[in-house]
Short mmCIF file of C-alpha atoms in Angstrom, two decimals:
data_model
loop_
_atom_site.label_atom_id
_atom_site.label_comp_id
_atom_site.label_asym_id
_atom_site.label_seq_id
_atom_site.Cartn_x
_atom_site.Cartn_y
_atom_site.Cartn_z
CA UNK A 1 158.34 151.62 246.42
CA UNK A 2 159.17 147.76 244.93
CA UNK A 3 160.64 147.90 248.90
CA UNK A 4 156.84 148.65 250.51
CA UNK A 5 154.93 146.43 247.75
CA UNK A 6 157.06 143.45 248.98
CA UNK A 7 155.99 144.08 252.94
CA UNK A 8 152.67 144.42 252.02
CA UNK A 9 152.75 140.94 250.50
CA UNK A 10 154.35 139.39 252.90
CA UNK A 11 152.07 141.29 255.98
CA UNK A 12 149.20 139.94 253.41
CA UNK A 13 150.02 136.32 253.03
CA UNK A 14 150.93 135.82 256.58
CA UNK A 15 147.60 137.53 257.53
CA UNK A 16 145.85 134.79 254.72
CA UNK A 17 147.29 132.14 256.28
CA UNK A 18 146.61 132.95 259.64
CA UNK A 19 142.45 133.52 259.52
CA UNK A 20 141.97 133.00 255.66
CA UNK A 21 138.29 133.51 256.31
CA UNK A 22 138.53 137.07 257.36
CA UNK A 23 141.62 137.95 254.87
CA UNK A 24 139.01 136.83 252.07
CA UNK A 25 136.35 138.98 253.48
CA UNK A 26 138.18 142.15 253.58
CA UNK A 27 139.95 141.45 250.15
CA UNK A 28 136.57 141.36 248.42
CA UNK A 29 135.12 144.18 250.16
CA UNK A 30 137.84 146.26 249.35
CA UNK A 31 137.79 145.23 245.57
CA UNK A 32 133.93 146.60 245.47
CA UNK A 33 134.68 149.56 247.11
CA UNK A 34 137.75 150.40 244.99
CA UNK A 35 135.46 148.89 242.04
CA UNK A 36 132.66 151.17 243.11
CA UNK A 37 134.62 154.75 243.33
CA UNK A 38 136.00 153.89 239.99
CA UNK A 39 133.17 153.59 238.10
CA UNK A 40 131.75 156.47 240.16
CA UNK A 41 134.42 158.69 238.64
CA UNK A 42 134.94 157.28 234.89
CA UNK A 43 131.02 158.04 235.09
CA UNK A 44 130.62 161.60 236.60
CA UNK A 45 128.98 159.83 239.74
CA UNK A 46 126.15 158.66 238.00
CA UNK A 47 126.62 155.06 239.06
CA UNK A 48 126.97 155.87 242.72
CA UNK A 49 123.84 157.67 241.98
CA UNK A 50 121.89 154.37 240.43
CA UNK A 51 122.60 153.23 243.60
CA UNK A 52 119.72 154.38 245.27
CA UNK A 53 116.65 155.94 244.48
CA UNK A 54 116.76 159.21 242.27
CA UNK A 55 114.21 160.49 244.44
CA UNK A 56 114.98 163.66 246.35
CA UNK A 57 111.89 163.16 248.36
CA UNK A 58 113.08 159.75 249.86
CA UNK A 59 116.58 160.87 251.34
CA UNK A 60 115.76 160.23 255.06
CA UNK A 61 112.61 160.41 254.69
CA UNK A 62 111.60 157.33 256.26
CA UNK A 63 112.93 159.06 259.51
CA UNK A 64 110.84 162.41 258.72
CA UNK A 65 107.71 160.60 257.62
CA UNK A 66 107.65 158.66 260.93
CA UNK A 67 108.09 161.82 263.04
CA UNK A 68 105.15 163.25 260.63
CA UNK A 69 102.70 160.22 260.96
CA UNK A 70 103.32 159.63 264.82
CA UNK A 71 101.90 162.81 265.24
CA UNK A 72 98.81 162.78 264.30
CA UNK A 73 96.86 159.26 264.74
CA UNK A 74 99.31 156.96 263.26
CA UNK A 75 97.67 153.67 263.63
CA UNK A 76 93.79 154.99 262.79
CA UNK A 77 94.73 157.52 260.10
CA UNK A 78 98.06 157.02 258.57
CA UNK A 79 97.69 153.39 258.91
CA UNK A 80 101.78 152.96 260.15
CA UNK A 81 103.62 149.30 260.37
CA UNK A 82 105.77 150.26 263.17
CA UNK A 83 104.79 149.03 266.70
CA UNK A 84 104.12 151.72 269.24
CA UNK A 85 107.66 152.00 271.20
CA UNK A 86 108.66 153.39 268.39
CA UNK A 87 106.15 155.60 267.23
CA UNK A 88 106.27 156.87 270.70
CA UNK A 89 109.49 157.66 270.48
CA UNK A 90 108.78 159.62 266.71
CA UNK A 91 106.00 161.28 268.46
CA UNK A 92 108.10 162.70 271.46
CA UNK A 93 110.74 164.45 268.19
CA UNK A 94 107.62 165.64 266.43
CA UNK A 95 106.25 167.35 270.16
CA UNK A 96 109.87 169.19 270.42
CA UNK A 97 110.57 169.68 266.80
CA UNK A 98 107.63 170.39 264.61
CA UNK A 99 107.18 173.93 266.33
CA UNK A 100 110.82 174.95 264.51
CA UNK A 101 109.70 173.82 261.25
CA UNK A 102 109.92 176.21 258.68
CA UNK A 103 106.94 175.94 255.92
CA UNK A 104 109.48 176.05 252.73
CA UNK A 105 106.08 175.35 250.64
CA UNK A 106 106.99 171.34 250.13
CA UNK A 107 103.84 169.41 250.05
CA UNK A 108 104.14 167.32 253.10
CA UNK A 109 105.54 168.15 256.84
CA UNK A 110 108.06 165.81 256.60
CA UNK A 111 109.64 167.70 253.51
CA UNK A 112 110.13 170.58 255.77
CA UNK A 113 111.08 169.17 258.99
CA UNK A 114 114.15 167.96 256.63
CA UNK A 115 115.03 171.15 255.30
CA UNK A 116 114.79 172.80 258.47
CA UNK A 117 117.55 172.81 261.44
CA UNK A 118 116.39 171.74 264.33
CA UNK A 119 114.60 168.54 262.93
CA UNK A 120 117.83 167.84 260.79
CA UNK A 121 120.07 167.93 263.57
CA UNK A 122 117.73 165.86 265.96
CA UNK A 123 117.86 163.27 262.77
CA UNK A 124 121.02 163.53 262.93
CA UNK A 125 122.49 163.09 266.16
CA UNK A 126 120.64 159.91 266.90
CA UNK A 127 121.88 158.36 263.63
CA UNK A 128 125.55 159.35 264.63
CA UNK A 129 124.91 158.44 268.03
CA UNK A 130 123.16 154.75 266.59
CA UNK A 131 126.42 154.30 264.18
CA UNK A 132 128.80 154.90 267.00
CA UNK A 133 126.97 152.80 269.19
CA UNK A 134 126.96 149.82 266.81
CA UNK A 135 131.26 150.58 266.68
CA UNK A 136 131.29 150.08 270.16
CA UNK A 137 129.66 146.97 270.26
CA UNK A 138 131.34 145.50 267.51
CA UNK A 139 134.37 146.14 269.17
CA UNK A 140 133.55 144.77 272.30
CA UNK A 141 132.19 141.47 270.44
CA UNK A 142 136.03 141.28 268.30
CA UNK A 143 138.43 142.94 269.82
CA UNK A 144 140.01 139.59 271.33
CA UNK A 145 139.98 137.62 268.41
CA UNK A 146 140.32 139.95 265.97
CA UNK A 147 142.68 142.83 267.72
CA UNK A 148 143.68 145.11 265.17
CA UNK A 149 142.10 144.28 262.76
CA UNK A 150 138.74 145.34 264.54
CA UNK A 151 138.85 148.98 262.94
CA UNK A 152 139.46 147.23 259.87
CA UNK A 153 136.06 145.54 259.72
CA UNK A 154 134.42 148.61 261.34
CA UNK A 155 135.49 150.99 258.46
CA UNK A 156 134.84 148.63 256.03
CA UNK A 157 131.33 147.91 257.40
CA UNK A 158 130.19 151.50 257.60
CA UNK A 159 131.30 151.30 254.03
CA UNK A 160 128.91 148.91 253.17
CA UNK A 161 125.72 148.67 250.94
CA UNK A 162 123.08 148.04 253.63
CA UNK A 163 124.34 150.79 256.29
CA UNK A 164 124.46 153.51 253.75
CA UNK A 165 121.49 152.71 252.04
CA UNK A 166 120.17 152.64 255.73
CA UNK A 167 121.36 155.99 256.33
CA UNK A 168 120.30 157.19 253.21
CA UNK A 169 116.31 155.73 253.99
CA UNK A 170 117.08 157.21 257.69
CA UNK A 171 115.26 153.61 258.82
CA UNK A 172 115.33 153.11 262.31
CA UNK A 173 116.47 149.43 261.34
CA UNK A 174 119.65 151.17 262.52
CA UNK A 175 118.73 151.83 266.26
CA UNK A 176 117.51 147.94 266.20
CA UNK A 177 120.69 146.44 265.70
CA UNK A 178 122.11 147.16 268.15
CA UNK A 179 119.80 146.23 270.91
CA UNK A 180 119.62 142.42 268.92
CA UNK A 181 123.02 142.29 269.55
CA UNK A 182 123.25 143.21 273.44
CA UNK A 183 120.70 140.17 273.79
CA UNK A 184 122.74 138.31 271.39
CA UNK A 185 126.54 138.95 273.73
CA UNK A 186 124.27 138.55 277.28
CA UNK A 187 121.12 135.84 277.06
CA UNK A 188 123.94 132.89 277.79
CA UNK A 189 125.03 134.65 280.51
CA UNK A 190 125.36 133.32 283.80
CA UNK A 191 125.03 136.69 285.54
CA UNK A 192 121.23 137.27 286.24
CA UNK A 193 121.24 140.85 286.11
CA UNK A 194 122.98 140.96 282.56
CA UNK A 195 120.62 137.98 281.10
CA UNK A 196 117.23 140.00 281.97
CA UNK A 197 119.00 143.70 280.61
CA UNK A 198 119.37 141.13 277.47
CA UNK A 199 115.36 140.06 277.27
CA UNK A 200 114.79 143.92 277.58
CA UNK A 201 117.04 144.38 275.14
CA UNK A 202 115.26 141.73 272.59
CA UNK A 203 112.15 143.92 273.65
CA UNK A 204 113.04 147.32 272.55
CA UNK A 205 114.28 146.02 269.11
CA UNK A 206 111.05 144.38 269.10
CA UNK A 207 109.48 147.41 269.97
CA UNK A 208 110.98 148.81 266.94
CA UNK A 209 111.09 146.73 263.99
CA UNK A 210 108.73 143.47 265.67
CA UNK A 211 109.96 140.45 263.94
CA UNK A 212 113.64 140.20 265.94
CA UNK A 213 111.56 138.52 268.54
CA UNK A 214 112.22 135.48 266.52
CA UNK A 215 115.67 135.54 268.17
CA UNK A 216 114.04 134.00 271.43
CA UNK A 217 114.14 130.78 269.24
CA UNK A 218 118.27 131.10 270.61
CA UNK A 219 116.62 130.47 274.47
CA UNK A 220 114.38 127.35 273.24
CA UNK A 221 117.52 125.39 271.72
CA UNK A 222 119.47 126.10 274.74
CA UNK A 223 116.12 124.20 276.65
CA UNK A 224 115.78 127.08 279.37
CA UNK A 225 111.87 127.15 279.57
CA UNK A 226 112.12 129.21 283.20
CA UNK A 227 114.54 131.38 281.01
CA UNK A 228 112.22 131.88 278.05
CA UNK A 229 109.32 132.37 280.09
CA UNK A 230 110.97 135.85 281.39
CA UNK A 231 112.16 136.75 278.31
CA UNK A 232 108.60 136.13 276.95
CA UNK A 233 106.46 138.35 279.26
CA UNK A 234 109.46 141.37 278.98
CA UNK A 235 109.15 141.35 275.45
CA UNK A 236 105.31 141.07 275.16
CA UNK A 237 105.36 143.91 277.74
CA UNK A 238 107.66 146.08 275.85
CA UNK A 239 106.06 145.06 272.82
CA UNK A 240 102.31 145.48 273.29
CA UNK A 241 102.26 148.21 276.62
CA UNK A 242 103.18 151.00 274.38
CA UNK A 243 99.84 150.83 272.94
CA UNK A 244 98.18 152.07 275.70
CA UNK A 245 99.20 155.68 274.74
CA UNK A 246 98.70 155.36 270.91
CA UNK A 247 95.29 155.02 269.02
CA UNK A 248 96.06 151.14 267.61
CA UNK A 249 95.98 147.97 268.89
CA UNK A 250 97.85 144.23 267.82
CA UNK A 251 95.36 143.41 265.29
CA UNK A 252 94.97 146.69 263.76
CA UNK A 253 98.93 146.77 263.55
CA UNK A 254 99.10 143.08 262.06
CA UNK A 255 96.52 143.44 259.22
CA UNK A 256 98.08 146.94 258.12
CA UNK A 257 101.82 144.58 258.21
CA UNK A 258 100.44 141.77 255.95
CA UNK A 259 98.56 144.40 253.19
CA UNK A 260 101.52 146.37 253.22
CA UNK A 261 103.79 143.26 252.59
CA UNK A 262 101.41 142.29 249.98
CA UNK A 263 101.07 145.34 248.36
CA UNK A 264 104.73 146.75 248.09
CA UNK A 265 106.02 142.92 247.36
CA UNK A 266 108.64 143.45 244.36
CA UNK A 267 108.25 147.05 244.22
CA UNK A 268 112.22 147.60 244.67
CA UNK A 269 113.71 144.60 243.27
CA UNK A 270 113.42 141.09 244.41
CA UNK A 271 114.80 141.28 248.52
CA UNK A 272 112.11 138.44 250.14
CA UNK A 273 110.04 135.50 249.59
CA UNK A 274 107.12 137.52 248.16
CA UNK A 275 108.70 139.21 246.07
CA UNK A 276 110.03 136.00 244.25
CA UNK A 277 106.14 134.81 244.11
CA UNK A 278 105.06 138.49 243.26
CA UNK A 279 106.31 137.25 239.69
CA UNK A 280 104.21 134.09 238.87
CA UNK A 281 101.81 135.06 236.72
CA UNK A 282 98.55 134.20 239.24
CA UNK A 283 95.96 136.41 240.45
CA UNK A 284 97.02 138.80 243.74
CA UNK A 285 95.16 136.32 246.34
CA UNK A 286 97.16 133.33 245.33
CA UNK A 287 100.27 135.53 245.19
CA UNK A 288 99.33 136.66 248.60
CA UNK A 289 98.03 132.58 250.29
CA UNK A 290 101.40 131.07 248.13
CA UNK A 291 103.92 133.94 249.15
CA UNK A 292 103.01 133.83 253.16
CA UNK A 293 102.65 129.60 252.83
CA UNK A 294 106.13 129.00 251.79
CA UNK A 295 107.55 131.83 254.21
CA UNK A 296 106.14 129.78 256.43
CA UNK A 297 107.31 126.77 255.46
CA UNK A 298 111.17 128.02 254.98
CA UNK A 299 110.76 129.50 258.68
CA UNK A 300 109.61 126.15 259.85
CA UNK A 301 112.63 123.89 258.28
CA UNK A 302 114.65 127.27 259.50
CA UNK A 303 113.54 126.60 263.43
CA UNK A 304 113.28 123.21 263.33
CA UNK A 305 117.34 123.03 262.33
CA UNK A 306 117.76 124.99 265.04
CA UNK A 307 116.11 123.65 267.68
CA UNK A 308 116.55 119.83 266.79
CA UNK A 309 120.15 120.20 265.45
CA UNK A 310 122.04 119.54 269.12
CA UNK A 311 125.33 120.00 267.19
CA UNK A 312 124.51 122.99 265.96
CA UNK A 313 127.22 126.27 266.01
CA UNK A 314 125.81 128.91 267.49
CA UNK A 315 126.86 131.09 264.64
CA UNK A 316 124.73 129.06 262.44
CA UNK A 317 121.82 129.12 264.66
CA UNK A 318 121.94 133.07 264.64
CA UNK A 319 123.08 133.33 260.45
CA UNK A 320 119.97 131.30 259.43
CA UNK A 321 118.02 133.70 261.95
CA UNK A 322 119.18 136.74 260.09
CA UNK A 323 118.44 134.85 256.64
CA UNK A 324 115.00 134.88 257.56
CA UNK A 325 114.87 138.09 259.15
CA UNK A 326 115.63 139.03 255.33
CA UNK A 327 113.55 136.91 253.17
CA UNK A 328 110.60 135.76 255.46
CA UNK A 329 110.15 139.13 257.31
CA UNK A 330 111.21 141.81 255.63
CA UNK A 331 109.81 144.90 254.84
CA UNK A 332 111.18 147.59 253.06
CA UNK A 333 114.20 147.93 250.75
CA UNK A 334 117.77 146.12 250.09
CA UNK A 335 118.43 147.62 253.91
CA UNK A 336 117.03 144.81 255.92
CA UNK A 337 120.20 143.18 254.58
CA UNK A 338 121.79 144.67 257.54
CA UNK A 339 120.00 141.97 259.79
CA UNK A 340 122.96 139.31 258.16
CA UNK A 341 125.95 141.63 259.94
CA UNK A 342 124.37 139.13 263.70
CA UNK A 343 125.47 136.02 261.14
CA UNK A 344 128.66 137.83 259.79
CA UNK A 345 130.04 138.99 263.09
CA UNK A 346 129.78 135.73 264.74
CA UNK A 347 130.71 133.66 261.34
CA UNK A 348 133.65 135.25 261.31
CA UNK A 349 135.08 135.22 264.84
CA UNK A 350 134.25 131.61 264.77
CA UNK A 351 135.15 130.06 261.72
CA UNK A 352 138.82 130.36 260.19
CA UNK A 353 139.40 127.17 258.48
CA UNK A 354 139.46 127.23 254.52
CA UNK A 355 136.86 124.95 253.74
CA UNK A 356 134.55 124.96 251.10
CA UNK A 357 131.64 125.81 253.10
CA UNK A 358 133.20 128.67 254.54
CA UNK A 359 134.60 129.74 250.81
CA UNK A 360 130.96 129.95 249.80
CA UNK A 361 129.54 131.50 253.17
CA UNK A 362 132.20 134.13 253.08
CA UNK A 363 131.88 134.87 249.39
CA UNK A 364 127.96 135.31 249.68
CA UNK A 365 128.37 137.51 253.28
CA UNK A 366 130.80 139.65 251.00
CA UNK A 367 128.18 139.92 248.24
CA UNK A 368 125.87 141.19 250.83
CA UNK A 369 127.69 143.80 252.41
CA UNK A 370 129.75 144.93 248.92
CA UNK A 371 129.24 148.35 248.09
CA UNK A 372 128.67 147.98 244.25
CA UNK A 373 128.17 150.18 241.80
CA UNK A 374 124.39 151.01 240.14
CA UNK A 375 123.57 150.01 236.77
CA UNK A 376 121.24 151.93 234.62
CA UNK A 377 119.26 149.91 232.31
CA UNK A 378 116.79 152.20 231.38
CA UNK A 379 113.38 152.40 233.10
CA UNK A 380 109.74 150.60 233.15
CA UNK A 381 106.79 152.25 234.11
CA UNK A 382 108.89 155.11 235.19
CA UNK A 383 110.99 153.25 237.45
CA UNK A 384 114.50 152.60 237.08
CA UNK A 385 115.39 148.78 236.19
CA UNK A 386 119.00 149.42 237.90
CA UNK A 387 118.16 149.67 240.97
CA UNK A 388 116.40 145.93 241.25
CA UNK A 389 119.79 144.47 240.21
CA UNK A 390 121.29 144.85 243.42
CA UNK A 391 118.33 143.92 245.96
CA UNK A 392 118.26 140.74 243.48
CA UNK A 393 121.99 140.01 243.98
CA UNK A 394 122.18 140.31 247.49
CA UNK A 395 118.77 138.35 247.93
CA UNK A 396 120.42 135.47 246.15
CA UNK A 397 123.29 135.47 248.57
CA UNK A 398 121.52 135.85 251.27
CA UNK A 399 119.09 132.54 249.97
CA UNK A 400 122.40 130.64 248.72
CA UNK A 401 123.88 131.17 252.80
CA UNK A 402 120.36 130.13 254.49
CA UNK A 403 120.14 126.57 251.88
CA UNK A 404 124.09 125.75 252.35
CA UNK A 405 123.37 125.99 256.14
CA UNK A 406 120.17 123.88 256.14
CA UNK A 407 120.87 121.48 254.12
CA UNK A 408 124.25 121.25 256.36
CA UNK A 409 121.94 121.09 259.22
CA UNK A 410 119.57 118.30 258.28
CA UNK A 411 122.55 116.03 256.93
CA UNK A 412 123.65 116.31 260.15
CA UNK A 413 120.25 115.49 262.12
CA UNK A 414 120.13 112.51 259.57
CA UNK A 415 123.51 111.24 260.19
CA UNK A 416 122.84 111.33 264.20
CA UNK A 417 119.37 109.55 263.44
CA UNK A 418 121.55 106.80 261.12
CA UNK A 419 124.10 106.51 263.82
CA UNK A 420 121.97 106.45 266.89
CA UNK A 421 119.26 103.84 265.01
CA UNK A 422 122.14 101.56 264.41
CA UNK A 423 123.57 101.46 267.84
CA UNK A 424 120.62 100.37 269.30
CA UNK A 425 120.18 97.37 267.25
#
């Protein structure tokens, strides 16, 4: 045994001092997870049940509720915040799969497409088929750098907090991953073919969860204006076409987004900008004119970095990307964390150098991704105080990665400016 302990030691330090950066990323994740079963068994599961939300009714129900309200005028009636690729897509499962519902006397349709087969096997075939897609492409984006260790970082990735709790919500933020990332490995690339299957690529994640469209910001820093022209009109087509077959239109869609934003802001823990504001003690329109001005503002030092920032790692371009994908543009729960695995991915095939910077960045992308354990303190109003720890935590890690990275950038911009002033007196 004393004879195993020692190889594992020695396979560990040689593996820390060969890419510390990814040894300390998979040491922490491991701790949580080992952390997180722990407590799950000292008590009787109850912490892996604080975890999410004790509410039988939401367990992929965001998944059921979509099939349910693309069905029947989602966009007039149910007043939905996806755009219309996606509801079409909801709408062609509810045509095949509402006719095998059983009527188990829940209140709502969705509660019994879930309980029933068919539905529940659709549901979940294109979540297993999602997951393994997101495998393959993570694979394909590490396997040379990272070689073995690849299944490592899968595993412990489908282990983490955001892609269960995604599974959990059944939120098609899974399907959009994916697609961000085939634009993400082909937009550079000098194959025309592959570069355009990239723009439609940024279009159907667009078409499902809208605001990844910000990643075109990737085609302006590169100064390709022929380039972001095409990408432009495929996503707008992909984007807005859909709505041709649907009863909503753009504006309809976009003043449904910003109520719903305003309305839910805070309501499971503190995740985005507005829910930060949501606790000054003002009156709802301030909240509301305060909350969306400094989004906008941290989206506007966020692009200008990028695009003005000619030194610039691309990883860094794409992490504070997914930062504000998170806390400038989310909606919904501690899931749209999973929009920071586009920064993690690329952080870590890049960087492997022990600095402090990367100490930090790596601590706060483990913090993220962590599968820890729920905390129960309690309730308020009926609603369980645990489960805004968590949202709260990984919001500030997700805020301390986008300011280390700015503030990076714009001492960088200022040293160029410094430099480049002096030379030409």
């Amino acid at each position: 045994m004393s004879h195993v302990s020692e190889r594992i030691k020695i396979w560990y330090k040689s593996e820390k001092q060969r890419n510390p950066v990814l040894t300390m990323f998979f040491t922490i994740l491991v701790i949580f997870i080992v952390i997180t079963l722990f407590s799950a068994v000292l008590s009787g599961g109850k912490t892996f049940s604080w975890m999410f939300i004790e509410d039988w009714t939401d367990t992929f129900n965001d998944h059921f509720n979509s099939v349910m309200y693309s069905s029947d005028n989602p966009y007039t009636y149910w007043k939905i915040i996806y755009p219309p690729l996606i509801t079409l897509v909801y709408a062609t499962i509810g045509h095949y799969t509402i006719p095998f519902t059983v009527d188990y006397g829940y209140p709502t349709l969705a509660l019994n497409m879930r309980s029933s087969d068919e539905p529940m096997m659709v549901f979940v075939i294109f979540m297993m088929v999602s997951l393994y897609v997101l495998r393959l492409i993570i694979i394909k984006l590490t396997n040379k750098e990272l070689k073995s260790k690849t299944e490592i970082l899968c595993g412990l990735l489908l282990f983490s907090y955001p892609i269960i709790l995604c599974i959990d919500r059944g939120n098609c933020l899974i399907y959009c991953i994916s697609f961000c990332f085939l634009f993400l490995m082909g937009y550079q690339s000098d194959n025309k073919i592959i570069r355009y299957l990239s723009y439609i690529s940024l279009g159907i994640a667009t078409g499902i969860k809208i605001f990844p469209a910000i990643f075109a910001i990737l085609i302006i820093k590169e100064r390709k204006w022929k380039e972001l022209g095409y990408c432009f009109i495929m996503v707008v087509a992909i984007l807005f076409l859909p709505f041709l077959l649907t009863d909503g239109t753009p504006l309809s869609l976009l003043d449904t987004i910003m109520n719903y934003s305003t309305d839910s802001a805070g309501k499971d823990g503190l995740i985005n900008i507005k829910d930060y504001v949501n606790m000054i003690p003002v009156s709802v329109e301030i909240k509301k004119i305060l909350g969306n001005c400094i989004a906008l503002l941290v989206l506007s030092l966020s692009l200008l970095s990028i695009v003005f920032d000619k030194q610039m790692k691309s990883w860094k371009a794409i992490t504070i990307i997914s930062c504000n994908l998170v806390l400038s543009f989310s909606i919904g729960t501690t899931y749209v964390c999973l929009y920071m695995i586009f920064g993690l991915i690329y952080f870590l095939l890049t960087e492997k150098t022990n600095t402090v910077e990367n100490k930090i960045l790596v601590i706060c992308f483990s913090i993220v991704f962590a599968l820890m354990p729920g905390i129960d303190f309690g309730t308020i109003c009926g609603y369980p105080v645990g489960l805004k720890i968590l949202p709260t935590i990984k919001s500030m890690a997700v805020i301390t990665i986008l300011v280390v990275l700015l503030v990076g950038s714009y001492r960088n911009m200022l040293r160029c400016y410094k430099k480049t002033k002096f030379s030409t007196e």
